[in-house]
mmCIF file with all atom_site columns, C-alpha atoms in Angstrom:
data_model
loop_
_atom_site.group_PDB
_atom_site.id
_atom_site.type_symbol
_atom_site.label_atom_id
_atom_site.label_alt_id
_atom_site.label_comp_id
_atom_site.label_asym_id
_atom_site.label_entity_id
_atom_site.label_seq_id
_atom_site.pdbx_PDB_ins_code
_atom_site.Cartn_x
_atom_site.Cartn_y
_atom_site.Cartn_z
_atom_site.occupancy
_atom_site.B_iso_or_equiv
_atom_site.pdbx_formal_charge
_atom_site.auth_seq_id
_atom_site.auth_comp_id
_atom_site.auth_asym_id
_atom_site.auth_atom_id
_atom_site.pdbx_PDB_model_num
ATOM 1   C CA . UNK O 1 1   ? 39.432 59.870 149.540 1.00 84.00 ? 501 UNK O CA 1
ATOM 2   C CA . UNK O 1 2   ? 36.230 57.899 149.406 1.00 92.00 ? 502 UNK O CA 1
ATOM 3   C CA . UNK O 1 3   ? 33.776 58.389 146.545 1.00 94.00 ? 503 UNK O CA 1
ATOM 4   C CA . UNK O 1 4   ? 30.102 57.587 146.188 1.00 96.00 ? 504 UNK O CA 1
ATOM 5   C CA . UNK O 1 5   ? 29.518 55.666 142.966 1.00 97.00 ? 505 UNK O CA 1
ATOM 6   C CA . UNK O 1 6   ? 26.323 55.088 141.008 1.00 97.00 ? 506 UNK O CA 1
ATOM 7   C CA . UNK O 1 7   ? 26.406 52.492 138.258 1.00 97.00 ? 507 UNK O CA 1
ATOM 8   C CA . UNK O 1 8   ? 24.273 51.264 135.414 1.00 97.00 ? 508 UNK O CA 1
ATOM 9   C CA . UNK O 1 9   ? 25.497 47.792 134.466 1.00 95.00 ? 509 UNK O CA 1
ATOM 10  C CA . UNK O 1 10  ? 25.593 46.428 130.940 1.00 91.00 ? 510 UNK O CA 1
ATOM 11  C CA . UNK O 1 11  ? 23.114 43.661 131.693 1.00 90.00 ? 511 UNK O CA 1
ATOM 12  C CA . UNK O 1 12  ? 19.926 44.627 133.494 1.00 92.00 ? 512 UNK O CA 1
ATOM 13  C CA . UNK O 1 13  ? 17.896 41.920 135.214 1.00 88.00 ? 513 UNK O CA 1
ATOM 14  C CA . UNK O 1 14  ? 14.305 42.953 136.029 1.00 90.00 ? 514 UNK O CA 1
ATOM 15  C CA . UNK O 1 15  ? 13.995 41.205 139.402 1.00 91.00 ? 515 UNK O CA 1
ATOM 16  C CA . UNK O 1 16  ? 11.933 43.853 141.211 1.00 95.00 ? 516 UNK O CA 1
ATOM 17  C CA . UNK O 1 17  ? 8.403  42.435 141.776 1.00 95.00 ? 517 UNK O CA 1
ATOM 18  C CA . UNK O 1 18  ? 6.499  45.736 141.676 1.00 96.00 ? 518 UNK O CA 1
ATOM 19  C CA . UNK O 1 19  ? 5.816  48.654 139.345 1.00 97.00 ? 519 UNK O CA 1
ATOM 20  C CA . UNK O 1 20  ? 8.283  51.217 138.050 1.00 98.00 ? 520 UNK O CA 1
ATOM 21  C CA . UNK O 1 21  ? 6.766  53.791 140.419 1.00 97.00 ? 521 UNK O CA 1
ATOM 22  C CA . UNK O 1 22  ? 7.342  51.466 143.397 1.00 98.00 ? 522 UNK O CA 1
ATOM 23  C CA . UNK O 1 23  ? 10.922 50.792 142.290 1.00 97.00 ? 523 UNK O CA 1
ATOM 24  C CA . UNK O 1 24  ? 11.759 54.472 141.861 1.00 97.00 ? 524 UNK O CA 1
ATOM 25  C CA . UNK O 1 25  ? 10.068 55.302 145.166 1.00 97.00 ? 525 UNK O CA 1
ATOM 26  C CA . UNK O 1 26  ? 12.151 52.658 146.927 1.00 96.00 ? 526 UNK O CA 1
ATOM 27  C CA . UNK O 1 27  ? 15.501 53.399 145.231 1.00 96.00 ? 527 UNK O CA 1
ATOM 28  C CA . UNK O 1 28  ? 15.552 57.127 144.330 1.00 97.00 ? 528 UNK O CA 1
ATOM 29  C CA . UNK O 1 29  ? 12.598 58.639 146.183 1.00 95.00 ? 529 UNK O CA 1
ATOM 30  C CA . UNK O 1 30  ? 14.125 62.104 146.656 1.00 94.00 ? 530 UNK O CA 1
ATOM 31  C CA . UNK O 1 31  ? 15.324 62.408 143.066 1.00 95.00 ? 531 UNK O CA 1
ATOM 32  C CA . UNK O 1 32  ? 12.455 61.066 140.999 1.00 93.00 ? 532 UNK O CA 1
ATOM 33  C CA . UNK O 1 33  ? 9.973  63.554 142.464 1.00 93.00 ? 533 UNK O CA 1
ATOM 34  C CA . UNK O 1 34  ? 12.323 66.576 142.468 1.00 94.00 ? 534 UNK O CA 1
ATOM 35  C CA . UNK O 1 35  ? 11.104 69.113 139.848 1.00 95.00 ? 535 UNK O CA 1
ATOM 36  C CA . UNK O 1 36  ? 14.601 69.626 138.370 1.00 94.00 ? 536 UNK O CA 1
ATOM 37  C CA . UNK O 1 37  ? 15.193 65.873 137.985 1.00 96.00 ? 537 UNK O CA 1
ATOM 38  C CA . UNK O 1 38  ? 11.727 65.426 136.500 1.00 95.00 ? 538 UNK O CA 1
ATOM 39  C CA . UNK O 1 39  ? 12.374 68.085 133.829 1.00 95.00 ? 539 UNK O CA 1
ATOM 40  C CA . UNK O 1 40  ? 16.025 67.106 133.155 1.00 95.00 ? 540 UNK O CA 1
ATOM 41  C CA . UNK O 1 41  ? 15.754 63.307 133.256 1.00 96.00 ? 541 UNK O CA 1
ATOM 42  C CA . UNK O 1 42  ? 12.302 61.797 133.793 1.00 97.00 ? 542 UNK O CA 1
ATOM 43  C CA . UNK O 1 43  ? 10.442 63.713 131.057 1.00 96.00 ? 543 UNK O CA 1
ATOM 44  C CA . UNK O 1 44  ? 13.072 63.499 128.305 1.00 95.00 ? 544 UNK O CA 1
ATOM 45  C CA . UNK O 1 45  ? 13.622 59.792 129.085 1.00 95.00 ? 545 UNK O CA 1
ATOM 46  C CA . UNK O 1 46  ? 9.835  59.324 128.765 1.00 95.00 ? 546 UNK O CA 1
ATOM 47  C CA . UNK O 1 47  ? 9.513  57.493 132.095 1.00 97.00 ? 547 UNK O CA 1
ATOM 48  C CA . UNK O 1 48  ? 5.999  58.721 132.967 1.00 97.00 ? 548 UNK O CA 1
ATOM 49  C CA . UNK O 1 49  ? 4.134  56.262 130.676 1.00 97.00 ? 549 UNK O CA 1
ATOM 50  C CA . UNK O 1 50  ? 6.018  53.410 132.371 1.00 98.00 ? 550 UNK O CA 1
ATOM 51  C CA . UNK O 1 51  ? 5.257  54.359 135.979 1.00 97.00 ? 551 UNK O CA 1
ATOM 52  C CA . UNK O 1 52  ? 2.381  51.915 136.538 1.00 97.00 ? 552 UNK O CA 1
ATOM 53  C CA . UNK O 1 53  ? 3.849  49.036 134.531 1.00 97.00 ? 553 UNK O CA 1
ATOM 54  C CA . UNK O 1 54  ? 5.369  46.015 136.232 1.00 97.00 ? 554 UNK O CA 1
ATOM 55  C CA . UNK O 1 55  ? 9.172  46.192 136.078 1.00 97.00 ? 555 UNK O CA 1
ATOM 56  C CA . UNK O 1 56  ? 9.332  42.539 135.043 1.00 96.00 ? 556 UNK O CA 1
ATOM 57  C CA . UNK O 1 57  ? 7.102  43.238 132.000 1.00 96.00 ? 557 UNK O CA 1
ATOM 58  C CA . UNK O 1 58  ? 9.204  46.075 130.561 1.00 96.00 ? 558 UNK O CA 1
ATOM 59  C CA . UNK O 1 59  ? 10.848 45.716 127.154 1.00 95.00 ? 559 UNK O CA 1
ATOM 60  C CA . UNK O 1 60  ? 14.625 45.990 126.861 1.00 95.00 ? 560 UNK O CA 1
ATOM 61  C CA . UNK O 1 61  ? 14.478 49.645 125.814 1.00 95.00 ? 561 UNK O CA 1
ATOM 62  C CA . UNK O 1 62  ? 12.010 50.554 128.583 1.00 97.00 ? 562 UNK O CA 1
ATOM 63  C CA . UNK O 1 63  ? 14.176 48.784 131.148 1.00 97.00 ? 563 UNK O CA 1
ATOM 64  C CA . UNK O 1 64  ? 17.247 50.619 129.857 1.00 97.00 ? 564 UNK O CA 1
ATOM 65  C CA . UNK O 1 65  ? 15.542 54.013 130.237 1.00 97.00 ? 565 UNK O CA 1
ATOM 66  C CA . UNK O 1 66  ? 14.439 53.191 133.803 1.00 97.00 ? 566 UNK O CA 1
ATOM 67  C CA . UNK O 1 67  ? 17.943 51.939 134.677 1.00 97.00 ? 567 UNK O CA 1
ATOM 68  C CA . UNK O 1 68  ? 19.517 55.137 133.340 1.00 97.00 ? 568 UNK O CA 1
ATOM 69  C CA . UNK O 1 69  ? 17.059 57.276 135.338 1.00 97.00 ? 569 UNK O CA 1
ATOM 70  C CA . UNK O 1 70  ? 17.835 55.250 138.466 1.00 97.00 ? 570 UNK O CA 1
ATOM 71  C CA . UNK O 1 71  ? 21.571 55.617 137.919 1.00 98.00 ? 571 UNK O CA 1
ATOM 72  C CA . UNK O 1 72  ? 21.350 59.386 137.467 1.00 97.00 ? 572 UNK O CA 1
ATOM 73  C CA . UNK O 1 73  ? 18.859 59.639 140.345 1.00 97.00 ? 573 UNK O CA 1
ATOM 74  C CA . UNK O 1 74  ? 21.323 58.093 142.772 1.00 97.00 ? 574 UNK O CA 1
ATOM 75  C CA . UNK O 1 75  ? 23.439 60.841 144.371 1.00 96.00 ? 575 UNK O CA 1
ATOM 76  C CA . UNK O 1 76  ? 27.089 60.114 143.589 1.00 97.00 ? 576 UNK O CA 1
ATOM 77  C CA . UNK O 1 77  ? 30.497 61.626 142.909 1.00 96.00 ? 577 UNK O CA 1
ATOM 78  C CA . UNK O 1 78  ? 31.182 59.255 140.015 1.00 97.00 ? 578 UNK O CA 1
ATOM 79  C CA . UNK O 1 79  ? 28.748 57.659 137.557 1.00 98.00 ? 579 UNK O CA 1
ATOM 80  C CA . UNK O 1 80  ? 29.704 54.394 135.857 1.00 97.00 ? 580 UNK O CA 1
ATOM 81  C CA . UNK O 1 81  ? 27.448 53.801 132.873 1.00 97.00 ? 581 UNK O CA 1
ATOM 82  C CA . UNK O 1 82  ? 27.927 50.678 130.774 1.00 96.00 ? 582 UNK O CA 1
ATOM 83  C CA . UNK O 1 83  ? 26.388 50.667 127.279 1.00 95.00 ? 583 UNK O CA 1
ATOM 84  C CA . UNK O 1 84  ? 23.635 53.275 127.710 1.00 96.00 ? 584 UNK O CA 1
ATOM 85  C CA . UNK O 1 85  ? 22.560 52.763 124.077 1.00 94.00 ? 585 UNK O CA 1
ATOM 86  C CA . UNK O 1 86  ? 21.760 49.052 124.441 1.00 94.00 ? 586 UNK O CA 1
ATOM 87  C CA . UNK O 1 87  ? 18.159 48.251 123.434 1.00 94.00 ? 587 UNK O CA 1
ATOM 88  C CA . UNK O 1 88  ? 17.424 51.870 122.473 1.00 94.00 ? 588 UNK O CA 1
ATOM 89  C CA . UNK O 1 89  ? 16.396 52.812 118.943 1.00 91.00 ? 589 UNK O CA 1
ATOM 90  C CA . UNK O 1 90  ? 18.364 55.501 117.083 1.00 85.00 ? 590 UNK O CA 1
ATOM 91  C CA . UNK O 1 91  ? 16.098 58.369 118.167 1.00 87.00 ? 591 UNK O CA 1
ATOM 92  C CA . UNK O 1 92  ? 16.148 57.234 121.809 1.00 92.00 ? 592 UNK O CA 1
ATOM 93  C CA . UNK O 1 93  ? 19.959 57.014 121.672 1.00 92.00 ? 593 UNK O CA 1
ATOM 94  C CA . UNK O 1 94  ? 20.185 60.647 120.616 1.00 87.00 ? 594 UNK O CA 1
ATOM 95  C CA . UNK O 1 95  ? 18.015 61.978 123.416 1.00 91.00 ? 595 UNK O CA 1
ATOM 96  C CA . UNK O 1 96  ? 19.463 59.574 126.018 1.00 94.00 ? 596 UNK O CA 1
ATOM 97  C CA . UNK O 1 97  ? 22.968 60.821 125.203 1.00 93.00 ? 597 UNK O CA 1
ATOM 98  C CA . UNK O 1 98  ? 21.777 64.428 125.519 1.00 93.00 ? 598 UNK O CA 1
ATOM 99  C CA . UNK O 1 99  ? 20.140 63.703 128.885 1.00 96.00 ? 599 UNK O CA 1
ATOM 100 C CA . UNK O 1 100 ? 23.239 61.944 130.237 1.00 97.00 ? 600 UNK O CA 1
ATOM 101 C CA . UNK O 1 101 ? 25.640 64.643 129.057 1.00 95.00 ? 601 UNK O CA 1
ATOM 102 C CA . UNK O 1 102 ? 23.472 67.513 130.334 1.00 94.00 ? 602 UNK O CA 1
ATOM 103 C CA . UNK O 1 103 ? 22.962 65.785 133.694 1.00 96.00 ? 603 UNK O CA 1
ATOM 104 C CA . UNK O 1 104 ? 26.688 65.135 134.237 1.00 96.00 ? 604 UNK O CA 1
ATOM 105 C CA . UNK O 1 105 ? 27.705 68.658 133.173 1.00 94.00 ? 605 UNK O CA 1
ATOM 106 C CA . UNK O 1 106 ? 25.037 70.444 135.222 1.00 93.00 ? 606 UNK O CA 1
ATOM 107 C CA . UNK O 1 107 ? 25.693 68.295 138.299 1.00 93.00 ? 607 UNK O CA 1
ATOM 108 C CA . UNK O 1 108 ? 29.457 68.905 137.848 1.00 94.00 ? 608 UNK O CA 1
ATOM 109 C CA . UNK O 1 109 ? 30.129 65.194 138.268 1.00 94.00 ? 609 UNK O CA 1
ATOM 110 C CA . UNK O 1 110 ? 32.396 62.664 136.590 1.00 94.00 ? 610 UNK O CA 1
ATOM 111 C CA . UNK O 1 111 ? 31.137 59.817 134.431 1.00 96.00 ? 611 UNK O CA 1
ATOM 112 C CA . UNK O 1 112 ? 32.934 56.845 132.947 1.00 95.00 ? 612 UNK O CA 1
ATOM 113 C CA . UNK O 1 113 ? 30.876 55.562 130.058 1.00 95.00 ? 613 UNK O CA 1
ATOM 114 C CA . UNK O 1 114 ? 31.528 52.407 128.057 1.00 93.00 ? 614 UNK O CA 1
ATOM 115 C CA . UNK O 1 115 ? 29.787 52.701 124.713 1.00 92.00 ? 615 UNK O CA 1
ATOM 116 C CA . UNK O 1 116 ? 30.086 50.841 121.406 1.00 88.00 ? 616 UNK O CA 1
ATOM 117 C CA . UNK O 1 117 ? 27.715 53.027 119.396 1.00 87.00 ? 617 UNK O CA 1
ATOM 118 C CA . UNK O 1 118 ? 30.161 55.320 117.599 1.00 84.00 ? 618 UNK O CA 1
ATOM 119 C CA . UNK O 1 119 ? 27.820 58.304 117.286 1.00 82.00 ? 619 UNK O CA 1
ATOM 120 C CA . UNK O 1 120 ? 26.717 58.140 120.907 1.00 88.00 ? 620 UNK O CA 1
ATOM 121 C CA . UNK O 1 121 ? 30.278 57.604 122.162 1.00 88.00 ? 621 UNK O CA 1
ATOM 122 C CA . UNK O 1 122 ? 31.658 60.604 120.272 1.00 85.00 ? 622 UNK O CA 1
ATOM 123 C CA . UNK O 1 123 ? 28.765 62.785 121.425 1.00 86.00 ? 623 UNK O CA 1
ATOM 124 C CA . UNK O 1 124 ? 29.195 61.842 125.093 1.00 90.00 ? 624 UNK O CA 1
ATOM 125 C CA . UNK O 1 125 ? 32.985 61.924 125.301 1.00 90.00 ? 625 UNK O CA 1
ATOM 126 C CA . UNK O 1 126 ? 35.254 64.788 126.137 1.00 90.00 ? 626 UNK O CA 1
ATOM 127 C CA . UNK O 1 127 ? 38.122 62.363 126.809 1.00 93.00 ? 627 UNK O CA 1
ATOM 128 C CA . UNK O 1 128 ? 38.702 58.822 125.559 1.00 92.00 ? 628 UNK O CA 1
ATOM 129 C CA . UNK O 1 129 ? 40.812 55.869 126.635 1.00 92.00 ? 629 UNK O CA 1
ATOM 130 C CA . UNK O 1 130 ? 42.246 54.012 123.659 1.00 91.00 ? 630 UNK O CA 1
ATOM 131 C CA . UNK O 1 131 ? 43.368 50.395 123.969 1.00 90.00 ? 631 UNK O CA 1
ATOM 132 C CA . UNK O 1 132 ? 46.052 48.814 121.813 1.00 90.00 ? 632 UNK O CA 1
ATOM 133 C CA . UNK O 1 133 ? 47.122 45.205 121.451 1.00 91.00 ? 633 UNK O CA 1
ATOM 134 C CA . UNK O 1 134 ? 45.140 42.039 120.907 1.00 90.00 ? 634 UNK O CA 1
ATOM 135 C CA . UNK O 1 135 ? 41.566 42.101 122.285 1.00 85.00 ? 635 UNK O CA 1
ATOM 136 C CA . UNK O 1 136 ? 40.942 39.544 125.072 1.00 88.00 ? 636 UNK O CA 1
ATOM 137 C CA . UNK O 1 137 ? 44.588 38.422 124.880 1.00 93.00 ? 637 UNK O CA 1
ATOM 138 C CA . UNK O 1 138 ? 46.932 41.290 125.731 1.00 95.00 ? 638 UNK O CA 1
ATOM 139 C CA . UNK O 1 139 ? 45.853 44.909 125.610 1.00 93.00 ? 639 UNK O CA 1
ATOM 140 C CA . UNK O 1 140 ? 47.193 48.176 126.964 1.00 93.00 ? 640 UNK O CA 1
ATOM 141 C CA . UNK O 1 141 ? 44.992 51.045 128.106 1.00 93.00 ? 641 UNK O CA 1
ATOM 142 C CA . UNK O 1 142 ? 46.573 54.388 127.244 1.00 94.00 ? 642 UNK O CA 1
ATOM 143 C CA . UNK O 1 143 ? 46.158 57.556 129.298 1.00 96.00 ? 643 UNK O CA 1
ATOM 144 C CA . UNK O 1 144 ? 42.928 59.511 128.754 1.00 95.00 ? 644 UNK O CA 1
ATOM 145 C CA . UNK O 1 145 ? 43.237 61.930 125.840 1.00 95.00 ? 645 UNK O CA 1
ATOM 146 C CA . UNK O 1 146 ? 41.058 64.423 124.017 1.00 94.00 ? 646 UNK O CA 1
ATOM 147 C CA . UNK O 1 147 ? 38.309 63.081 121.770 1.00 91.00 ? 647 UNK O CA 1
ATOM 148 C CA . UNK O 1 148 ? 40.112 64.262 118.620 1.00 91.00 ? 648 UNK O CA 1
ATOM 149 C CA . UNK O 1 149 ? 43.536 62.863 119.568 1.00 93.00 ? 649 UNK O CA 1
ATOM 150 C CA . UNK O 1 150 ? 42.088 59.584 120.854 1.00 93.00 ? 650 UNK O CA 1
ATOM 151 C CA . UNK O 1 151 ? 39.837 59.019 117.849 1.00 91.00 ? 651 UNK O CA 1
ATOM 152 C CA . UNK O 1 152 ? 42.727 59.777 115.476 1.00 93.00 ? 652 UNK O CA 1
ATOM 153 C CA . UNK O 1 153 ? 44.881 57.152 117.231 1.00 92.00 ? 653 UNK O CA 1
ATOM 154 C CA . UNK O 1 154 ? 42.053 54.597 117.275 1.00 91.00 ? 654 UNK O CA 1
ATOM 155 C CA . UNK O 1 155 ? 41.054 55.090 113.637 1.00 93.00 ? 655 UNK O CA 1
ATOM 156 C CA . UNK O 1 156 ? 44.680 55.150 112.457 1.00 94.00 ? 656 UNK O CA 1
ATOM 157 C CA . UNK O 1 157 ? 45.162 51.687 113.986 1.00 91.00 ? 657 UNK O CA 1
ATOM 158 C CA . UNK O 1 158 ? 42.093 50.509 112.046 1.00 92.00 ? 658 UNK O CA 1
ATOM 159 C CA . UNK O 1 159 ? 43.193 52.352 108.865 1.00 94.00 ? 659 UNK O CA 1
ATOM 160 C CA . UNK O 1 160 ? 39.755 54.001 108.650 1.00 95.00 ? 660 UNK O CA 1
ATOM 161 C CA . UNK O 1 161 ? 38.964 57.693 108.199 1.00 95.00 ? 661 UNK O CA 1
ATOM 162 C CA . UNK O 1 162 ? 35.809 59.484 109.284 1.00 92.00 ? 662 UNK O CA 1
ATOM 163 C CA . UNK O 1 163 ? 34.330 62.793 108.253 1.00 89.00 ? 663 UNK O CA 1
ATOM 164 C CA . UNK O 1 164 ? 31.400 64.740 109.677 1.00 83.00 ? 664 UNK O CA 1
ATOM 165 C CA . UNK O 1 165 ? 28.380 64.641 107.353 1.00 82.00 ? 665 UNK O CA 1
ATOM 166 C CA . UNK O 1 166 ? 27.591 68.275 106.427 1.00 82.00 ? 666 UNK O CA 1
ATOM 167 C CA . UNK O 1 167 ? 23.797 67.741 106.447 1.00 84.00 ? 667 UNK O CA 1
ATOM 168 C CA . UNK O 1 168 ? 23.230 65.880 109.731 1.00 77.00 ? 668 UNK O CA 1
ATOM 169 C CA . UNK O 1 169 ? 26.710 66.251 111.351 1.00 76.00 ? 669 UNK O CA 1
ATOM 170 C CA . UNK O 1 170 ? 26.971 62.532 112.040 1.00 78.00 ? 670 UNK O CA 1
ATOM 171 C CA . UNK O 1 171 ? 30.308 60.774 111.604 1.00 81.00 ? 671 UNK O CA 1
ATOM 172 C CA . UNK O 1 172 ? 30.594 58.939 108.282 1.00 88.00 ? 672 UNK O CA 1
ATOM 173 C CA . UNK O 1 173 ? 33.225 56.424 107.178 1.00 92.00 ? 673 UNK O CA 1
ATOM 174 C CA . UNK O 1 174 ? 35.122 57.450 104.084 1.00 94.00 ? 674 UNK O CA 1
ATOM 175 C CA . UNK O 1 175 ? 35.365 54.875 101.322 1.00 95.00 ? 675 UNK O CA 1
ATOM 176 C CA . UNK O 1 176 ? 38.750 53.120 101.488 1.00 95.00 ? 676 UNK O CA 1
ATOM 177 C CA . UNK O 1 177 ? 41.256 54.777 99.120  1.00 96.00 ? 677 UNK O CA 1
ATOM 178 C CA . UNK O 1 178 ? 38.791 57.505 98.101  1.00 95.00 ? 678 UNK O CA 1
ATOM 179 C CA . UNK O 1 179 ? 40.179 60.995 97.533  1.00 95.00 ? 679 UNK O CA 1
ATOM 180 C CA . UNK O 1 180 ? 38.874 62.092 100.957 1.00 92.00 ? 680 UNK O CA 1
ATOM 181 C CA . UNK O 1 181 ? 40.312 58.981 102.648 1.00 95.00 ? 681 UNK O CA 1
ATOM 182 C CA . UNK O 1 182 ? 43.767 59.522 101.088 1.00 95.00 ? 682 UNK O CA 1
ATOM 183 C CA . UNK O 1 183 ? 43.756 63.266 101.898 1.00 94.00 ? 683 UNK O CA 1
ATOM 184 C CA . UNK O 1 184 ? 42.874 62.660 105.535 1.00 94.00 ? 684 UNK O CA 1
ATOM 185 C CA . UNK O 1 185 ? 45.444 59.889 105.962 1.00 95.00 ? 685 UNK O CA 1
ATOM 186 C CA . UNK O 1 186 ? 48.139 62.056 104.397 1.00 94.00 ? 686 UNK O CA 1
ATOM 187 C CA . UNK O 1 187 ? 47.346 64.893 106.823 1.00 93.00 ? 687 UNK O CA 1
ATOM 188 C CA . UNK O 1 188 ? 47.051 62.523 109.827 1.00 92.00 ? 688 UNK O CA 1
ATOM 189 C CA . UNK O 1 189 ? 43.414 63.560 110.372 1.00 93.00 ? 689 UNK O CA 1
ATOM 190 C CA . UNK O 1 190 ? 41.627 60.231 110.619 1.00 94.00 ? 690 UNK O CA 1
ATOM 191 C CA . UNK O 1 191 ? 38.743 61.810 112.523 1.00 90.00 ? 691 UNK O CA 1
ATOM 192 C CA . UNK O 1 192 ? 37.424 65.122 111.242 1.00 79.00 ? 692 UNK O CA 1
ATOM 193 C CA . UNK O 1 193 ? 35.151 67.172 113.486 1.00 67.00 ? 693 UNK O CA 1
ATOM 194 C CA . UNK O 1 194 ? 34.507 69.688 110.689 1.00 63.00 ? 694 UNK O CA 1
ATOM 195 C CA . UNK O 1 195 ? 33.990 68.919 107.033 1.00 49.00 ? 695 UNK O CA 1
ATOM 196 C CA . UNK O 1 196 ? 36.003 71.772 105.509 1.00 46.00 ? 696 UNK O CA 1
#
């Protein structure tokens, strides 16, 4: 079967000579004006204040938000999103991850997301692909697995344990050889979703 793919590359080059409004009108005209897309993507990504700015004058974070909106505004079966957190501050990363996840789930689509921000990656993922071997030399990609199983395998290879902070629910690294670290390693739970 043939699939329509929409992608947001890692590196974004602002080559378009016009404004954000002109770019969106040219590339995703039907989506960017649709009321559902406006409320689900455009407003939470805070695109409106950028509409009359020249694309070539946007900051890295502004460009990233526009690129994500364009990616999600392109009708597709599969979305390939590379490093959605790049150039975004911590607050923007939180709401960008929520927008992406909600969009993909509501649209009933598939997304492959490459992300190095641990918090954003664990929030977005329902399945993970873990690589083993030597980076950039010889590596093996293992079959997709659940977030919990995949993170346990990944963290075990690094000999690091994580717990969920009880106040803000963010993943936190346990101190090496702490009581919590030793307990989790002994039980094989390198990645804890709940802090019981």
